[in-house]
Amino acid sequence: MNKLTLLLGFLAVGITSHAGAEVEAGMTGSILLTPADLKWVPMERPGTEMALAEGDPAVGPAHFYLRYQKGFVGGEHYHSGDHGGWILSGTVILTVDGKDTRLPPGSFYFIEARKPHVAKCDQGAVCIMTVDVRERWDVIGVPASAPVR
């Protein structure tokens, strides 16, 4: 198992890499995961967990899953790089430009670098989404009175 470090806000979070990433003979260059293969690791924010699929989000491009508990409400934040993905379960509510958008399973989202937003999970079910980052993953909190430029 590899230990990775994820910068979440101003705190580093250790995550454990996927144990099933060992590549079988004849499958070089492929990663095939089932839900049972995912290793969920709590993040600094209560109610959030991450499961790594590929890459190292602390240093560059990566694919991973985020899981929010029912009723989770994250603070306003942004990321240094673009990110996007798909909602797999639950209803994620993204607030962008002051507008809430409800994203049920099967929905896609993409948020450009430095775009402030808030992520929430509806009370109905745990929310699971994929995240694709093209650069290092960070989470930068937005003070209530500070505009992002």
Short mmCIF file of N, CA, C and O in Angstrom, two decimals:
data_model
loop_
_atom_site.label_atom_id
_atom_site.label_comp_id
_atom_site.label_asym_id
_atom_site.label_seq_id
_atom_site.Cartn_x
_atom_site.Cartn_y
_atom_site.Cartn_z
N MET A 1 0.83 -1.18 0.00
CA MET A 1 0.00 0.00 0.00
C MET A 1 0.88 1.25 0.00
O MET A 1 1.83 1.34 0.72
N ASN A 2 0.51 2.22 -0.79
CA ASN A 2 1.20 3.50 -0.81
C ASN A 2 0.43 4.48 0.03
O ASN A 2 -0.78 4.45 0.08
N LYS A 3 1.12 5.38 0.71
CA LYS A 3 0.45 6.48 1.43
C LYS A 3 0.60 7.73 0.57
O LYS A 3 1.67 8.06 0.10
N LEU A 4 -0.48 8.44 0.35
CA LEU A 4 -0.46 9.68 -0.43
C LEU A 4 -0.89 10.81 0.49
O LEU A 4 -1.59 10.60 1.47
N THR A 5 -0.48 12.01 0.15
CA THR A 5 -0.88 13.16 0.95
C THR A 5 -1.73 14.07 0.10
O THR A 5 -1.41 14.39 -1.01
N LEU A 6 -2.87 14.45 0.61
CA LEU A 6 -3.81 15.33 -0.09
C LEU A 6 -3.93 16.62 0.69
O LEU A 6 -4.19 16.59 1.89
N LEU A 7 -3.74 17.72 0.01
CA LEU A 7 -3.92 19.01 0.65
C LEU A 7 -5.39 19.35 0.62
O LEU A 7 -5.98 19.51 -0.41
N LEU A 8 -6.03 19.38 1.78
CA LEU A 8 -7.45 19.74 1.90
C LEU A 8 -7.51 21.00 2.73
O LEU A 8 -7.27 20.97 3.93
N GLY A 9 -7.83 22.09 2.08
CA GLY A 9 -7.77 23.38 2.76
C GLY A 9 -6.34 23.65 3.13
O GLY A 9 -5.48 23.62 2.28
N PHE A 10 -6.09 23.84 4.40
CA PHE A 10 -4.74 24.10 4.85
C PHE A 10 -4.13 22.89 5.57
O PHE A 10 -3.06 22.98 6.11
N LEU A 11 -4.85 21.75 5.52
CA LEU A 11 -4.38 20.57 6.23
C LEU A 11 -4.05 19.45 5.26
O LEU A 11 -4.72 19.26 4.26
N ALA A 12 -3.03 18.67 5.56
CA ALA A 12 -2.70 17.51 4.73
C ALA A 12 -3.48 16.31 5.23
O ALA A 12 -3.65 16.12 6.42
N VAL A 13 -3.97 15.51 4.29
CA VAL A 13 -4.76 14.33 4.62
C VAL A 13 -4.07 13.14 3.99
O VAL A 13 -3.76 13.14 2.82
N GLY A 14 -3.83 12.06 4.74
CA GLY A 14 -3.26 10.84 4.18
C GLY A 14 -4.36 9.99 3.59
O GLY A 14 -5.42 9.83 4.17
N ILE A 15 -4.14 9.46 2.40
CA ILE A 15 -5.08 8.53 1.80
C ILE A 15 -4.31 7.28 1.39
O ILE A 15 -3.13 7.34 1.09
N THR A 16 -4.99 6.16 1.41
CA THR A 16 -4.36 4.91 1.07
C THR A 16 -4.67 4.57 -0.38
O THR A 16 -5.81 4.64 -0.79
N SER A 17 -3.66 4.20 -1.15
CA SER A 17 -3.91 3.90 -2.55
C SER A 17 -4.69 2.61 -2.69
O SER A 17 -4.78 1.81 -1.79
N HIS A 18 -5.28 2.45 -3.84
CA HIS A 18 -6.12 1.30 -4.14
C HIS A 18 -5.31 0.00 -4.10
O HIS A 18 -4.31 -0.14 -4.80
N ALA A 19 -5.75 -0.96 -3.31
CA ALA A 19 -5.03 -2.22 -3.15
C ALA A 19 -5.14 -3.10 -4.38
O ALA A 19 -4.27 -3.92 -4.63
N GLY A 20 -6.20 -2.94 -5.18
CA GLY A 20 -6.40 -3.78 -6.35
C GLY A 20 -5.74 -3.25 -7.59
O GLY A 20 -5.99 -3.74 -8.69
N ALA A 21 -4.88 -2.25 -7.46
CA ALA A 21 -4.25 -1.66 -8.63
C ALA A 21 -3.15 -2.55 -9.20
O ALA A 21 -2.57 -2.24 -10.22
N GLU A 22 -2.87 -3.66 -8.52
CA GLU A 22 -1.89 -4.57 -9.08
C GLU A 22 -2.43 -5.04 -10.42
O GLU A 22 -3.59 -5.37 -10.56
N VAL A 23 -1.59 -5.03 -11.42
CA VAL A 23 -2.03 -5.36 -12.77
C VAL A 23 -1.73 -6.83 -13.05
O VAL A 23 -0.61 -7.29 -12.87
N GLU A 24 -2.77 -7.56 -13.44
CA GLU A 24 -2.60 -8.97 -13.77
C GLU A 24 -1.90 -9.12 -15.11
O GLU A 24 -1.94 -8.23 -15.94
N ALA A 25 -1.26 -10.27 -15.33
CA ALA A 25 -0.61 -10.54 -16.61
C ALA A 25 -1.62 -10.35 -17.73
O ALA A 25 -2.76 -10.78 -17.63
N GLY A 26 -1.21 -9.68 -18.78
CA GLY A 26 -2.09 -9.46 -19.92
C GLY A 26 -2.96 -8.22 -19.77
O GLY A 26 -3.68 -7.88 -20.69
N MET A 27 -2.90 -7.53 -18.62
CA MET A 27 -3.73 -6.35 -18.42
C MET A 27 -2.88 -5.11 -18.19
O MET A 27 -3.34 -4.14 -17.61
N THR A 28 -1.65 -5.11 -18.65
CA THR A 28 -0.78 -3.97 -18.45
C THR A 28 -1.44 -2.71 -19.02
O THR A 28 -1.98 -2.72 -20.10
N GLY A 29 -1.38 -1.63 -18.26
CA GLY A 29 -1.96 -0.38 -18.70
C GLY A 29 -3.44 -0.25 -18.39
O GLY A 29 -4.07 0.71 -18.83
N SER A 30 -4.02 -1.16 -17.66
CA SER A 30 -5.44 -1.11 -17.33
C SER A 30 -5.64 -1.08 -15.83
O SER A 30 -4.90 -1.70 -15.08
N ILE A 31 -6.66 -0.36 -15.41
CA ILE A 31 -7.10 -0.38 -14.02
C ILE A 31 -8.59 -0.67 -14.07
O ILE A 31 -9.35 0.08 -14.67
N LEU A 32 -8.99 -1.76 -13.47
CA LEU A 32 -10.39 -2.16 -13.46
C LEU A 32 -10.82 -2.30 -12.01
O LEU A 32 -10.29 -3.14 -11.28
N LEU A 33 -11.75 -1.46 -11.58
CA LEU A 33 -12.17 -1.43 -10.19
C LEU A 33 -13.64 -1.77 -10.06
O LEU A 33 -14.44 -1.39 -10.90
N THR A 34 -13.98 -2.45 -8.99
CA THR A 34 -15.37 -2.65 -8.62
C THR A 34 -15.59 -1.87 -7.32
O THR A 34 -14.61 -1.50 -6.64
N PRO A 35 -16.82 -1.63 -6.93
CA PRO A 35 -17.05 -0.92 -5.66
C PRO A 35 -16.37 -1.61 -4.47
O PRO A 35 -15.91 -0.93 -3.56
N ALA A 36 -16.26 -2.92 -4.50
CA ALA A 36 -15.62 -3.63 -3.39
C ALA A 36 -14.13 -3.34 -3.30
O ALA A 36 -13.52 -3.53 -2.25
N ASP A 37 -13.51 -2.89 -4.40
CA ASP A 37 -12.08 -2.59 -4.41
C ASP A 37 -11.74 -1.25 -3.76
O ASP A 37 -10.59 -1.00 -3.42
N LEU A 38 -12.72 -0.38 -3.61
CA LEU A 38 -12.45 0.97 -3.12
C LEU A 38 -12.08 0.97 -1.64
O LEU A 38 -12.70 0.29 -0.84
N LYS A 39 -11.08 1.75 -1.31
CA LYS A 39 -10.61 1.90 0.07
C LYS A 39 -10.93 3.32 0.52
O LYS A 39 -10.22 4.26 0.21
N TRP A 40 -12.04 3.47 1.22
CA TRP A 40 -12.50 4.78 1.66
C TRP A 40 -11.69 5.26 2.86
O TRP A 40 -11.52 4.53 3.83
N VAL A 41 -11.22 6.50 2.79
CA VAL A 41 -10.42 7.10 3.85
C VAL A 41 -11.07 8.42 4.26
O VAL A 41 -11.35 9.26 3.40
N PRO A 42 -11.31 8.62 5.55
CA PRO A 42 -11.89 9.89 6.01
C PRO A 42 -10.98 11.07 5.66
O PRO A 42 -9.75 10.95 5.71
N MET A 43 -11.60 12.18 5.31
CA MET A 43 -10.86 13.40 5.03
C MET A 43 -10.99 14.33 6.24
O MET A 43 -11.69 14.01 7.19
N GLU A 44 -10.32 15.47 6.18
CA GLU A 44 -10.34 16.41 7.31
C GLU A 44 -11.73 16.92 7.62
O GLU A 44 -12.08 17.08 8.78
N ARG A 45 -12.50 17.22 6.59
CA ARG A 45 -13.87 17.71 6.83
C ARG A 45 -14.74 16.57 7.31
O ARG A 45 -14.86 15.56 6.62
N PRO A 46 -15.38 16.70 8.46
CA PRO A 46 -16.30 15.65 8.91
C PRO A 46 -17.38 15.40 7.87
O PRO A 46 -17.89 16.33 7.25
N GLY A 47 -17.68 14.12 7.64
CA GLY A 47 -18.72 13.76 6.68
C GLY A 47 -18.23 13.54 5.27
O GLY A 47 -19.03 13.35 4.36
N THR A 48 -16.89 13.58 5.07
CA THR A 48 -16.33 13.36 3.74
C THR A 48 -15.29 12.25 3.75
O THR A 48 -14.55 12.09 4.72
N GLU A 49 -15.28 11.48 2.66
CA GLU A 49 -14.29 10.41 2.49
C GLU A 49 -13.83 10.40 1.03
O GLU A 49 -14.56 10.84 0.14
N MET A 50 -12.64 9.86 0.81
CA MET A 50 -12.07 9.75 -0.53
C MET A 50 -11.61 8.32 -0.77
O MET A 50 -11.14 7.65 0.15
N ALA A 51 -11.76 7.85 -2.01
CA ALA A 51 -11.20 6.57 -2.44
C ALA A 51 -10.45 6.83 -3.74
O ALA A 51 -11.03 7.30 -4.72
N LEU A 52 -9.16 6.56 -3.73
CA LEU A 52 -8.31 6.80 -4.90
C LEU A 52 -8.51 5.71 -5.94
O LEU A 52 -8.56 4.53 -5.60
N ALA A 53 -8.61 6.11 -7.20
CA ALA A 53 -8.69 5.15 -8.30
C ALA A 53 -7.38 5.12 -9.08
O ALA A 53 -6.90 4.04 -9.44
N GLU A 54 -6.80 6.30 -9.33
CA GLU A 54 -5.59 6.35 -10.15
C GLU A 54 -4.90 7.69 -9.94
O GLU A 54 -5.55 8.71 -9.75
N GLY A 55 -3.58 7.71 -9.98
CA GLY A 55 -2.80 8.93 -9.87
C GLY A 55 -2.54 9.32 -8.43
O GLY A 55 -2.82 8.58 -7.49
N ASP A 56 -1.99 10.51 -8.26
CA ASP A 56 -1.68 11.07 -6.95
C ASP A 56 -2.17 12.51 -6.93
O ASP A 56 -1.51 13.40 -7.46
N PRO A 57 -3.35 12.76 -6.37
CA PRO A 57 -3.91 14.11 -6.41
C PRO A 57 -3.07 15.15 -5.69
O PRO A 57 -3.23 16.34 -5.93
N ALA A 58 -2.15 14.74 -4.83
CA ALA A 58 -1.31 15.69 -4.13
C ALA A 58 -0.26 16.32 -5.04
O ALA A 58 0.26 17.38 -4.74
N VAL A 59 0.02 15.66 -6.18
CA VAL A 59 1.08 16.17 -7.05
C VAL A 59 0.66 16.39 -8.51
O VAL A 59 1.34 17.09 -9.24
N GLY A 60 -0.44 15.79 -8.95
CA GLY A 60 -0.81 15.96 -10.35
C GLY A 60 -2.11 15.28 -10.70
O GLY A 60 -2.93 15.00 -9.83
N PRO A 61 -2.28 14.98 -11.98
CA PRO A 61 -3.54 14.39 -12.45
C PRO A 61 -3.92 13.14 -11.66
O PRO A 61 -3.06 12.35 -11.27
N ALA A 62 -5.26 12.99 -11.44
CA ALA A 62 -5.74 11.84 -10.68
C ALA A 62 -7.23 11.64 -10.93
O ALA A 62 -7.93 12.55 -11.38
N HIS A 63 -7.68 10.43 -10.63
CA HIS A 63 -9.10 10.08 -10.63
C HIS A 63 -9.39 9.50 -9.26
O HIS A 63 -8.68 8.62 -8.78
N PHE A 64 -10.46 10.00 -8.63
CA PHE A 64 -10.83 9.48 -7.33
C PHE A 64 -12.32 9.65 -7.11
O PHE A 64 -13.02 10.26 -7.91
N TYR A 65 -12.79 9.07 -6.02
CA TYR A 65 -14.19 9.16 -5.63
C TYR A 65 -14.27 10.01 -4.37
O TYR A 65 -13.39 9.94 -3.52
N LEU A 66 -15.35 10.78 -4.25
CA LEU A 66 -15.66 11.48 -3.00
C LEU A 66 -17.00 10.96 -2.51
O LEU A 66 -17.91 10.71 -3.30
N ARG A 67 -17.10 10.81 -1.20
CA ARG A 67 -18.35 10.37 -0.59
C ARG A 67 -18.70 11.38 0.51
O ARG A 67 -17.88 11.67 1.37
N TYR A 68 -19.94 11.90 0.42
CA TYR A 68 -20.46 12.83 1.42
C TYR A 68 -21.60 12.14 2.16
O TYR A 68 -22.45 11.52 1.55
N GLN A 69 -21.62 12.31 3.48
CA GLN A 69 -22.73 11.79 4.27
C GLN A 69 -23.98 12.63 4.01
O GLN A 69 -23.90 13.79 3.60
N LYS A 70 -25.15 12.02 4.26
CA LYS A 70 -26.43 12.72 4.11
C LYS A 70 -26.36 14.05 4.86
O LYS A 70 -25.90 14.10 6.00
N GLY A 71 -26.83 15.11 4.21
CA GLY A 71 -26.89 16.41 4.86
C GLY A 71 -25.58 17.17 4.91
O GLY A 71 -25.53 18.28 5.45
N PHE A 72 -24.50 16.63 4.34
CA PHE A 72 -23.21 17.32 4.34
C PHE A 72 -23.33 18.69 3.67
O PHE A 72 -23.97 18.82 2.63
N VAL A 73 -22.72 19.70 4.28
CA VAL A 73 -22.64 21.03 3.69
C VAL A 73 -21.20 21.50 3.83
O VAL A 73 -20.71 21.69 4.94
N GLY A 74 -20.51 21.63 2.71
CA GLY A 74 -19.14 22.14 2.71
C GLY A 74 -19.13 23.65 2.62
O GLY A 74 -20.09 24.26 2.15
N GLY A 75 -18.10 24.26 3.06
CA GLY A 75 -17.99 25.71 2.96
C GLY A 75 -17.62 26.14 1.55
O GLY A 75 -17.22 25.34 0.71
N GLU A 76 -17.77 27.43 1.28
CA GLU A 76 -17.40 27.95 -0.03
C GLU A 76 -15.89 27.79 -0.21
O GLU A 76 -15.10 28.09 0.68
N HIS A 77 -15.50 27.31 -1.39
CA HIS A 77 -14.10 27.03 -1.68
C HIS A 77 -13.89 27.05 -3.19
O HIS A 77 -14.83 27.17 -3.96
N TYR A 78 -12.63 26.90 -3.57
CA TYR A 78 -12.28 26.72 -4.98
C TYR A 78 -11.05 25.83 -5.07
O TYR A 78 -10.44 25.48 -4.06
N HIS A 79 -10.70 25.47 -6.29
CA HIS A 79 -9.53 24.63 -6.56
C HIS A 79 -8.63 25.34 -7.55
O HIS A 79 -9.12 26.09 -8.41
N SER A 80 -7.33 25.12 -7.48
CA SER A 80 -6.38 25.77 -8.38
C SER A 80 -6.51 25.29 -9.81
O SER A 80 -6.15 26.00 -10.74
N GLY A 81 -7.01 24.06 -9.99
CA GLY A 81 -7.16 23.51 -11.33
C GLY A 81 -8.60 23.14 -11.63
O GLY A 81 -9.44 23.06 -10.73
N ASP A 82 -8.89 22.93 -12.91
CA ASP A 82 -10.21 22.47 -13.33
C ASP A 82 -10.48 21.09 -12.72
O ASP A 82 -9.55 20.31 -12.50
N HIS A 83 -11.76 20.79 -12.48
CA HIS A 83 -12.13 19.45 -12.04
C HIS A 83 -13.57 19.17 -12.46
O HIS A 83 -14.36 20.08 -12.70
N GLY A 84 -13.87 17.90 -12.59
CA GLY A 84 -15.22 17.50 -12.97
C GLY A 84 -15.42 16.02 -12.74
O GLY A 84 -14.49 15.32 -12.33
N GLY A 85 -16.63 15.55 -13.01
CA GLY A 85 -16.91 14.13 -12.83
C GLY A 85 -18.39 13.85 -12.92
O GLY A 85 -19.17 14.66 -13.44
N TRP A 86 -18.80 12.72 -12.38
CA TRP A 86 -20.18 12.25 -12.45
C TRP A 86 -20.70 11.92 -11.06
O TRP A 86 -19.95 11.45 -10.21
N ILE A 87 -21.98 12.14 -10.88
CA ILE A 87 -22.65 11.78 -9.64
C ILE A 87 -23.09 10.33 -9.78
O ILE A 87 -23.78 9.97 -10.74
N LEU A 88 -22.71 9.48 -8.83
CA LEU A 88 -23.04 8.05 -8.88
C LEU A 88 -24.21 7.69 -7.99
O LEU A 88 -24.99 6.80 -8.32
N SER A 89 -24.33 8.35 -6.83
CA SER A 89 -25.46 8.07 -5.93
C SER A 89 -25.76 9.29 -5.10
O SER A 89 -24.92 10.16 -4.92
N GLY A 90 -26.99 9.34 -4.59
CA GLY A 90 -27.43 10.50 -3.83
C GLY A 90 -27.65 11.69 -4.75
O GLY A 90 -27.48 11.59 -5.96
N THR A 91 -28.03 12.80 -4.16
CA THR A 91 -28.19 14.05 -4.92
C THR A 91 -27.23 15.08 -4.36
O THR A 91 -27.33 15.48 -3.21
N VAL A 92 -26.27 15.46 -5.20
CA VAL A 92 -25.31 16.49 -4.84
C VAL A 92 -25.91 17.84 -5.24
O VAL A 92 -26.51 17.96 -6.31
N ILE A 93 -25.75 18.80 -4.37
CA ILE A 93 -26.23 20.16 -4.65
C ILE A 93 -24.99 21.04 -4.74
O ILE A 93 -24.25 21.18 -3.76
N LEU A 94 -24.74 21.58 -5.94
CA LEU A 94 -23.62 22.50 -6.12
C LEU A 94 -24.16 23.92 -6.21
O LEU A 94 -25.08 24.19 -6.98
N THR A 95 -23.57 24.79 -5.41
CA THR A 95 -23.92 26.20 -5.45
C THR A 95 -22.81 26.92 -6.19
O THR A 95 -21.66 26.94 -5.73
N VAL A 96 -23.14 27.47 -7.35
CA VAL A 96 -22.19 28.21 -8.18
C VAL A 96 -22.86 29.53 -8.55
O VAL A 96 -24.03 29.54 -8.98
N ASP A 97 -22.14 30.62 -8.39
CA ASP A 97 -22.69 31.96 -8.67
C ASP A 97 -23.98 32.21 -7.90
O ASP A 97 -24.93 32.81 -8.41
N GLY A 98 -24.06 31.68 -6.67
CA GLY A 98 -25.21 31.90 -5.82
C GLY A 98 -26.44 31.07 -6.15
O GLY A 98 -27.48 31.20 -5.52
N LYS A 99 -26.33 30.17 -7.13
CA LYS A 99 -27.48 29.36 -7.54
C LYS A 99 -27.24 27.89 -7.20
O LYS A 99 -26.21 27.32 -7.57
N ASP A 100 -28.21 27.28 -6.49
CA ASP A 100 -28.15 25.85 -6.19
C ASP A 100 -28.62 25.04 -7.40
O ASP A 100 -29.66 25.34 -7.97
N THR A 101 -27.83 24.02 -7.77
CA THR A 101 -28.23 23.08 -8.82
C THR A 101 -28.21 21.68 -8.23
O THR A 101 -27.18 21.25 -7.70
N ARG A 102 -29.34 21.00 -8.30
CA ARG A 102 -29.46 19.63 -7.78
C ARG A 102 -29.00 18.66 -8.86
O ARG A 102 -29.51 18.68 -9.98
N LEU A 103 -28.03 17.82 -8.53
CA LEU A 103 -27.46 16.87 -9.47
C LEU A 103 -27.75 15.44 -9.00
O LEU A 103 -27.06 14.92 -8.12
N PRO A 104 -28.75 14.78 -9.58
CA PRO A 104 -29.06 13.40 -9.21
C PRO A 104 -28.07 12.43 -9.87
O PRO A 104 -27.26 12.84 -10.71
N PRO A 105 -28.11 11.14 -9.51
CA PRO A 105 -27.22 10.16 -10.13
C PRO A 105 -27.30 10.23 -11.65
O PRO A 105 -28.36 10.41 -12.24
N GLY A 106 -26.12 10.13 -12.28
CA GLY A 106 -26.01 10.21 -13.73
C GLY A 106 -25.64 11.60 -14.21
O GLY A 106 -25.31 11.79 -15.38
N SER A 107 -25.68 12.60 -13.33
CA SER A 107 -25.36 13.98 -13.71
C SER A 107 -23.86 14.16 -13.85
O SER A 107 -23.06 13.49 -13.18
N PHE A 108 -23.48 15.11 -14.70
CA PHE A 108 -22.08 15.50 -14.92
C PHE A 108 -21.89 16.90 -14.37
O PHE A 108 -22.80 17.72 -14.42
N TYR A 109 -20.69 17.17 -13.87
CA TYR A 109 -20.34 18.53 -13.45
C TYR A 109 -18.91 18.83 -13.89
O TYR A 109 -18.09 17.93 -14.06
N PHE A 110 -18.64 20.09 -14.15
CA PHE A 110 -17.30 20.56 -14.49
C PHE A 110 -17.18 21.97 -13.93
O PHE A 110 -18.05 22.81 -14.18
N ILE A 111 -16.13 22.22 -13.17
CA ILE A 111 -15.93 23.54 -12.57
C ILE A 111 -14.51 23.99 -12.91
O ILE A 111 -13.54 23.27 -12.65
N GLU A 112 -14.42 25.17 -13.51
CA GLU A 112 -13.12 25.71 -13.89
C GLU A 112 -12.30 26.10 -12.67
O GLU A 112 -12.84 26.35 -11.60
N ALA A 113 -11.00 26.19 -12.89
CA ALA A 113 -10.06 26.60 -11.84
C ALA A 113 -10.49 27.92 -11.22
O ALA A 113 -10.98 28.81 -11.91
N ARG A 114 -10.36 28.00 -9.92
CA ARG A 114 -10.58 29.21 -9.12
C ARG A 114 -12.03 29.68 -9.10
O ARG A 114 -12.30 30.80 -8.67
N LYS A 115 -12.98 28.85 -9.54
CA LYS A 115 -14.39 29.21 -9.50
C LYS A 115 -14.96 28.83 -8.14
O LYS A 115 -15.04 27.65 -7.80
N PRO A 116 -15.36 29.81 -7.32
CA PRO A 116 -15.90 29.49 -5.99
C PRO A 116 -17.20 28.69 -6.10
O PRO A 116 -18.02 28.94 -6.99
N HIS A 117 -17.36 27.74 -5.21
CA HIS A 117 -18.57 26.92 -5.18
C HIS A 117 -18.72 26.28 -3.81
O HIS A 117 -17.79 26.27 -3.01
N VAL A 118 -19.93 25.76 -3.56
CA VAL A 118 -20.22 25.03 -2.33
C VAL A 118 -20.79 23.68 -2.75
O VAL A 118 -21.64 23.61 -3.63
N ALA A 119 -20.32 22.61 -2.12
CA ALA A 119 -20.84 21.26 -2.38
C ALA A 119 -21.65 20.81 -1.17
O ALA A 119 -21.22 20.98 -0.03
N LYS A 120 -22.82 20.22 -1.45
CA LYS A 120 -23.70 19.72 -0.39
C LYS A 120 -24.24 18.36 -0.81
O LYS A 120 -24.25 18.03 -2.00
N CYS A 121 -24.72 17.61 0.16
CA CYS A 121 -25.39 16.33 -0.11
C CYS A 121 -26.79 16.41 0.48
O CYS A 121 -26.96 16.75 1.65
N ASP A 122 -27.77 16.08 -0.34
CA ASP A 122 -29.16 16.07 0.09
C ASP A 122 -29.33 15.14 1.30
O ASP A 122 -28.52 14.23 1.51
N GLN A 123 -30.39 15.33 2.05
CA GLN A 123 -30.68 14.51 3.23
C GLN A 123 -31.11 13.09 2.87
O GLN A 123 -31.11 12.21 3.72
N GLY A 124 -31.49 12.83 1.60
CA GLY A 124 -32.08 11.56 1.22
C GLY A 124 -31.15 10.37 1.21
O GLY A 124 -31.56 9.26 1.56
N ALA A 125 -29.91 10.54 0.79
CA ALA A 125 -28.99 9.40 0.66
C ALA A 125 -27.55 9.89 0.66
O ALA A 125 -27.28 11.05 0.35
N VAL A 126 -26.63 9.00 0.99
CA VAL A 126 -25.21 9.29 0.89
C VAL A 126 -24.89 9.64 -0.56
O VAL A 126 -25.44 9.04 -1.49
N CYS A 127 -24.02 10.62 -0.76
CA CYS A 127 -23.64 11.06 -2.10
C CYS A 127 -22.26 10.51 -2.45
O CYS A 127 -21.32 10.63 -1.66
N ILE A 128 -22.16 9.92 -3.63
CA ILE A 128 -20.87 9.45 -4.14
C ILE A 128 -20.70 10.02 -5.54
O ILE A 128 -21.62 9.96 -6.36
N MET A 129 -19.51 10.58 -5.79
CA MET A 129 -19.21 11.15 -7.10
C MET A 129 -17.78 10.80 -7.49
O MET A 129 -16.96 10.45 -6.64
N THR A 130 -17.52 10.85 -8.78
CA THR A 130 -16.16 10.71 -9.25
C THR A 130 -15.57 12.10 -9.40
O THR A 130 -16.29 13.08 -9.56
N VAL A 131 -14.25 12.18 -9.33
CA VAL A 131 -13.55 13.44 -9.54
C VAL A 131 -12.37 13.17 -10.46
O VAL A 131 -11.58 12.25 -10.24
N ASP A 132 -12.27 13.98 -11.51
CA ASP A 132 -11.15 13.93 -12.45
C ASP A 132 -10.42 15.26 -12.34
O ASP A 132 -11.03 16.32 -12.58
N VAL A 133 -9.17 15.24 -11.92
CA VAL A 133 -8.37 16.46 -11.83
C VAL A 133 -7.21 16.35 -12.80
O VAL A 133 -6.61 15.29 -12.95
N ARG A 134 -6.91 17.43 -13.46
CA ARG A 134 -5.84 17.46 -14.48
C ARG A 134 -4.56 18.04 -13.91
O ARG A 134 -3.53 18.03 -14.57
N GLU A 135 -4.66 18.60 -12.72
CA GLU A 135 -3.53 19.19 -12.03
C GLU A 135 -3.57 18.73 -10.58
O GLU A 135 -4.45 17.97 -10.21
N ARG A 136 -2.67 19.22 -9.77
CA ARG A 136 -2.67 18.91 -8.35
C ARG A 136 -4.02 19.31 -7.76
O ARG A 136 -4.60 20.32 -8.11
N TRP A 137 -4.55 18.50 -6.84
CA TRP A 137 -5.83 18.76 -6.18
C TRP A 137 -5.60 19.53 -4.90
O TRP A 137 -4.81 19.13 -4.04
N ASP A 138 -6.27 20.64 -4.77
CA ASP A 138 -6.23 21.40 -3.53
C ASP A 138 -7.64 21.93 -3.27
O ASP A 138 -8.48 21.93 -4.15
N VAL A 139 -7.88 22.32 -2.04
CA VAL A 139 -9.15 22.90 -1.66
C VAL A 139 -8.83 24.17 -0.89
O VAL A 139 -8.20 24.11 0.16
N ILE A 140 -9.23 25.31 -1.44
CA ILE A 140 -8.90 26.59 -0.85
C ILE A 140 -10.19 27.28 -0.40
O ILE A 140 -11.05 27.58 -1.22
N GLY A 141 -10.31 27.45 0.91
CA GLY A 141 -11.50 28.09 1.47
C GLY A 141 -11.60 29.54 1.09
O GLY A 141 -10.58 30.23 0.91
N VAL A 142 -12.82 30.03 0.92
CA VAL A 142 -13.08 31.42 0.59
C VAL A 142 -13.65 32.12 1.82
O VAL A 142 -14.76 31.77 2.25
N PRO A 143 -12.93 33.07 2.38
CA PRO A 143 -13.50 33.85 3.49
C PRO A 143 -14.77 34.55 3.02
O PRO A 143 -14.85 34.99 1.87
N ALA A 144 -15.74 34.68 3.87
CA ALA A 144 -17.05 35.23 3.51
C ALA A 144 -16.95 36.60 2.83
O ALA A 144 -17.74 36.91 1.95
N SER A 145 -15.98 37.42 3.18
CA SER A 145 -15.90 38.77 2.64
C SER A 145 -14.87 38.93 1.53
O SER A 145 -14.66 40.02 1.06
N ALA A 146 -14.21 37.85 1.12
CA ALA A 146 -13.13 37.97 0.15
C ALA A 146 -13.53 37.46 -1.23
O ALA A 146 -13.83 36.30 -1.39
N PRO A 147 -13.55 38.34 -2.25
CA PRO A 147 -13.82 37.86 -3.61
C PRO A 147 -12.62 37.09 -4.16
O PRO A 147 -11.48 37.37 -3.78
N VAL A 148 -12.88 36.14 -5.03
CA VAL A 148 -11.80 35.37 -5.67
C VAL A 148 -11.49 36.02 -7.00
O VAL A 148 -12.39 36.34 -7.78
N ARG A 149 -10.22 36.23 -7.28
CA ARG A 149 -9.82 36.85 -8.56
C ARG A 149 -9.00 35.92 -9.37
O ARG A 149 -8.30 35.11 -8.95
#
